[in-house]
Short mmCIF file of C-alpha atoms in Angstrom, two decimals:
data_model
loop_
_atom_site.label_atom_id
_atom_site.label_comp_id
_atom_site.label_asym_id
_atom_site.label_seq_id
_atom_site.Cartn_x
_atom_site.Cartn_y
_atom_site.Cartn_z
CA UNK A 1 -3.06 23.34 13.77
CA UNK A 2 -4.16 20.00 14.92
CA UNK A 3 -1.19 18.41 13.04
CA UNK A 4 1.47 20.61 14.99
CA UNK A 5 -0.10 20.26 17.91
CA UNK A 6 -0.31 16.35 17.85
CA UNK A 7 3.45 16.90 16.48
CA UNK A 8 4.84 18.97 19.71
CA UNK A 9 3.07 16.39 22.00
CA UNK A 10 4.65 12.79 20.63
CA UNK A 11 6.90 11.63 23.61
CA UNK A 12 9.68 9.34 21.72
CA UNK A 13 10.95 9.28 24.84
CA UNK A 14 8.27 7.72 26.64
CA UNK A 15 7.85 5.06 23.66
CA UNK A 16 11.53 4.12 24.20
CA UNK A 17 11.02 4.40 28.09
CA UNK A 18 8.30 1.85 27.32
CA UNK A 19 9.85 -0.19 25.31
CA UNK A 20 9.30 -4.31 24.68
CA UNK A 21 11.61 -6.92 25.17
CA UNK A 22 11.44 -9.61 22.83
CA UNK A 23 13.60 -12.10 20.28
CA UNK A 24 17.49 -12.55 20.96
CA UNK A 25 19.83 -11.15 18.13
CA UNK A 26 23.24 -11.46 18.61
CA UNK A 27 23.01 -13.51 22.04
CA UNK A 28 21.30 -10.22 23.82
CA UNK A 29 17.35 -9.88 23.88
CA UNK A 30 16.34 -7.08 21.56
CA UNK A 31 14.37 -4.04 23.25
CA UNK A 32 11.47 -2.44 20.80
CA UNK A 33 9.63 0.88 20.81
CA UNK A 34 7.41 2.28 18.50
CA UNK A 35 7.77 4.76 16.09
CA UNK A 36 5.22 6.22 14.02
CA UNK A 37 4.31 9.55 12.03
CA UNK A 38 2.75 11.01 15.10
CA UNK A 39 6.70 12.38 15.33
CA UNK A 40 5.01 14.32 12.61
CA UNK A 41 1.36 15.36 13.60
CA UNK A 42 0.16 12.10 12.17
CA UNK A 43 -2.63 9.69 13.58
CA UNK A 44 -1.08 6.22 13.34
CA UNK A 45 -0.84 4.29 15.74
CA UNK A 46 1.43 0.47 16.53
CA UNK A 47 0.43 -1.46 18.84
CA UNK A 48 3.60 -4.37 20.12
CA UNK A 49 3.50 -7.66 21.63
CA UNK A 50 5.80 -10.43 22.42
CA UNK A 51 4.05 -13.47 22.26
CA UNK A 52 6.35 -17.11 23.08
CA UNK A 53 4.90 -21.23 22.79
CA UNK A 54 6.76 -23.85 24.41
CA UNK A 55 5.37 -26.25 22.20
CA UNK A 56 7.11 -25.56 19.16
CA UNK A 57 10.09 -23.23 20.83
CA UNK A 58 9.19 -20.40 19.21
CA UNK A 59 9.07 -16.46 19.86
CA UNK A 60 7.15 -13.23 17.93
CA UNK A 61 7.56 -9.94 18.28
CA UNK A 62 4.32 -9.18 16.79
CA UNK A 63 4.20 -5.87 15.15
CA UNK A 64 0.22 -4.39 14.74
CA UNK A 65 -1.81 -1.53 14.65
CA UNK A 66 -3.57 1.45 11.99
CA UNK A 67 -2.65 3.61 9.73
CA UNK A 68 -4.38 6.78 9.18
CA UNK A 69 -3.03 8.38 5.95
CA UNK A 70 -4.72 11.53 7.04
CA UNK A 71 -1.61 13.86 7.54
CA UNK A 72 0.52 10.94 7.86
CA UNK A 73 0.97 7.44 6.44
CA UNK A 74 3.77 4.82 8.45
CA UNK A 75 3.60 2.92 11.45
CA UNK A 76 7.53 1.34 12.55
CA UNK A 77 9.38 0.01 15.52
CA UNK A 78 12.79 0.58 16.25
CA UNK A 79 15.36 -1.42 18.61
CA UNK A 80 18.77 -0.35 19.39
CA UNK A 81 21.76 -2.83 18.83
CA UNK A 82 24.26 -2.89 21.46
CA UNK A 83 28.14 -2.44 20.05
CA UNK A 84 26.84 -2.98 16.50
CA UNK A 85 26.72 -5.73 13.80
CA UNK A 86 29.61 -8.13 13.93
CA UNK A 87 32.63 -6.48 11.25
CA UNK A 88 31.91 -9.86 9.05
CA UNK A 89 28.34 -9.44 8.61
CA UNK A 90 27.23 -9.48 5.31
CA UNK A 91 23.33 -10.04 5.13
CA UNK A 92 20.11 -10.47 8.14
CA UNK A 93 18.12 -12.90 7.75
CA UNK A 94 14.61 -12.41 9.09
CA UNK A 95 12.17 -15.22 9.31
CA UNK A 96 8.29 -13.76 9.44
CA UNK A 97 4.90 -13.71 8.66
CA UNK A 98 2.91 -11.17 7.42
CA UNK A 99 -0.48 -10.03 6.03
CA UNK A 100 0.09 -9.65 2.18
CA UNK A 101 1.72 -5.74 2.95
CA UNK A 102 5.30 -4.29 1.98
CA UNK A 103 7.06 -3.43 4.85
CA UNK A 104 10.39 -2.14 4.76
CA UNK A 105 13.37 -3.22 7.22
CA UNK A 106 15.84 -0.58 8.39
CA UNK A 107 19.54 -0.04 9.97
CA UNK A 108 21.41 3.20 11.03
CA UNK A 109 23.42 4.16 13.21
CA UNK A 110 20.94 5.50 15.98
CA UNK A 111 21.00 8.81 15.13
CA UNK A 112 17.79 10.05 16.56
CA UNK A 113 17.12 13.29 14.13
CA UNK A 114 16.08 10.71 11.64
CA UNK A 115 13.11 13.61 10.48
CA UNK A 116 14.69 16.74 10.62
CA UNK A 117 17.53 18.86 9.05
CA UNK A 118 20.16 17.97 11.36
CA UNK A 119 20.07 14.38 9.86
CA UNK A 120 23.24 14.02 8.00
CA UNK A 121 23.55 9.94 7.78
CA UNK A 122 21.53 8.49 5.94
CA UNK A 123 19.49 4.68 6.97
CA UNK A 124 19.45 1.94 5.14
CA UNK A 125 16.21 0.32 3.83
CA UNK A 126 15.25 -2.56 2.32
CA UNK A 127 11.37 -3.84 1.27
CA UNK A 128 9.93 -6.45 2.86
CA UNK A 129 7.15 -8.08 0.49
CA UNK A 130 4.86 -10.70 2.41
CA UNK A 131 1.89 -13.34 1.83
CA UNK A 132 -1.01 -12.87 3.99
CA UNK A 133 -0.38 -15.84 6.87
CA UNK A 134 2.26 -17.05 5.23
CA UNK A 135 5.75 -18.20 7.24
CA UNK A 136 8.69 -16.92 4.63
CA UNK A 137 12.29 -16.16 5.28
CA UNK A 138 14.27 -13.03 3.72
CA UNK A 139 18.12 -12.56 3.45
CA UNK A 140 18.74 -9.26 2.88
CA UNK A 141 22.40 -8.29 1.91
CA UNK A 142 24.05 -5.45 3.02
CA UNK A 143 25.62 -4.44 0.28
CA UNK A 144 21.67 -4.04 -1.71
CA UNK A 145 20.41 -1.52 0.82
CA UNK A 146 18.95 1.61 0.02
CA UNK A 147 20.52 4.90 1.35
CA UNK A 148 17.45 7.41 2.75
CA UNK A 149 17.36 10.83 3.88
CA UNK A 150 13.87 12.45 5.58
CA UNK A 151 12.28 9.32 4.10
CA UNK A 152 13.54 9.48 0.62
CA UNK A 153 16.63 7.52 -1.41
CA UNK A 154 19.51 9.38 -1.97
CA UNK A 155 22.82 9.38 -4.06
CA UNK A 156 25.85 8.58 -1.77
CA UNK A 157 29.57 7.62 -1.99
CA UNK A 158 28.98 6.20 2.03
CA UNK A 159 29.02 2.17 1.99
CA UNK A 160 27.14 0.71 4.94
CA UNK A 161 29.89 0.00 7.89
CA UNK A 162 27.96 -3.08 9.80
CA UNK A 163 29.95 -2.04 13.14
CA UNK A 164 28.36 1.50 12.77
CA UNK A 165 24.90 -0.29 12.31
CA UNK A 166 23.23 0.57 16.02
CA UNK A 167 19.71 0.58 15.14
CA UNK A 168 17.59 -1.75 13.21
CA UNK A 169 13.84 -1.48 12.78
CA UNK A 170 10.14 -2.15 10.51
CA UNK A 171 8.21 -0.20 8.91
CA UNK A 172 4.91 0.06 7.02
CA UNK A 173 4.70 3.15 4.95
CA UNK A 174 2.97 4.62 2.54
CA UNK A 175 6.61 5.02 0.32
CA UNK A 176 8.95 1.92 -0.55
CA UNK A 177 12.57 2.24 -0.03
CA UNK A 178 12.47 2.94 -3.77
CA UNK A 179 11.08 6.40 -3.10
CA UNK A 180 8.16 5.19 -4.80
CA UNK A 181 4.66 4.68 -3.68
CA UNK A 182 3.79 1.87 -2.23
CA UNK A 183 0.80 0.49 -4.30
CA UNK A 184 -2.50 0.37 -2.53
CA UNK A 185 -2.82 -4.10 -2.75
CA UNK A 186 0.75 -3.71 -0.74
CA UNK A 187 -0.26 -1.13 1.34
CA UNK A 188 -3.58 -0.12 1.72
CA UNK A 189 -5.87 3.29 2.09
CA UNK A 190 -7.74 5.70 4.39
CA UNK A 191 -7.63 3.85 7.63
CA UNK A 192 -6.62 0.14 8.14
CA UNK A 193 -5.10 -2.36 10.30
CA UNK A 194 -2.13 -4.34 9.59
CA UNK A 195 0.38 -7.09 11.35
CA UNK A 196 3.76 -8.69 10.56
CA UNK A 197 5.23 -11.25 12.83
CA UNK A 198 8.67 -11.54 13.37
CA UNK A 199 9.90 -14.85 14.51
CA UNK A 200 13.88 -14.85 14.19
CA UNK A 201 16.70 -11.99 12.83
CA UNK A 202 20.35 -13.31 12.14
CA UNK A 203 23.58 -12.46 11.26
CA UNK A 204 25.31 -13.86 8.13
CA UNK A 205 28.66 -13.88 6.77
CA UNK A 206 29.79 -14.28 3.05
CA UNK A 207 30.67 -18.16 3.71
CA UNK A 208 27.28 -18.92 5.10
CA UNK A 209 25.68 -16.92 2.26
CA UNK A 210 27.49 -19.27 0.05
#
């Protein structure tokens, strides 16, 4: 019962009431809220901060907390994108550091059943593989995305439309985009901390990609 009960008392609305302004993507500051498996009944928990030095110029959205893979197992946060990814968009690229974890990055189109039955389009995922405290930069093309449904890959004629794109987001979790698991020295067990700094997302086209 505890489960359900923890499940029926998540506010997602609150989390997105609450939600943390940090890094510009697409000329517009990006708005984050968490969302973890306590949708579920689970007992993770992210903690976000925006963090800036005028030193070097730089920005973080740092992205922390625990996971408790006791009836649950992912921690993510999830920021809406205003009018969608430019029509010409044909990879991100996300500079960051991490902590030696997989995370996984994610797009959809801001459907918010993302758990439950009523989801019919699918988001589109992507691993994240990092070095513990080490800066590294990924490009991630559109066109290699995994389709997901309730947190699993699925087989689909749908291409990814980046204009329909109105949600992007992290996650640590106890699956990769794969489907499979995600192995314990990328991921972790029982109950343990975990961070991944974000420090810039972009836009590319096929001619910068070139």
């Amino acid at each position: 019962m505890g489960q359900v009960i923890r499940a029926a008392r998540y506010d997602r609305a609150a989390n997105e009431r609450n939600a943390i302004p940090s890094l510009k993507f697409l000329g517009r500051t990006t708005n984050w809220h968490r969302l973890d498996d306590g949708v579920m009944g689970g007992q993770s928990e992210t903690t976000l901060h925006h963090s800036s030095s005028s030193s070097d110029n730089t920005n973080e959205l740092h992205f922390t907390g625990q996971i408790n893979t006791e009836g649950g197992g992912f921690c993510s946060i999830r920021s809406p994108i205003e009018g969608g990814l430019p029509p010409n968009t044909a990879a991100i690229r996300i500079c960051y550091i991490g902590d030696g974890k997989t995370y996984k990055v994610l797009f959809s189109d801001g459907n918010k059943s993302t758990f439950g039955p009523s989801r019919r389009s699918p988001s589109w995922q992507s691993d994240l593989p990092t070095k513990n405290g080490v800066e590294d930069t990924a490009i991630i093309r559109l066109g290699n995305l995994i389709p997901s449904l309730q947190g699993g890959p699925i087989e689909t004629d749908a291409k990814i439309d980046p204009a329909g794109v109105k949600d992007m987001g992290f996650m640590l979790s106890l699956k990769l985009s794969s489907g499979e698991s995600n192995p314990v020295e990328t991921y972790g067990s029982g109950i343990f901390p975990f961070s991944l700094r974000i420090r810039s997302i972009e836009t590319l086209t096929v001619d910068e990609l070139d």
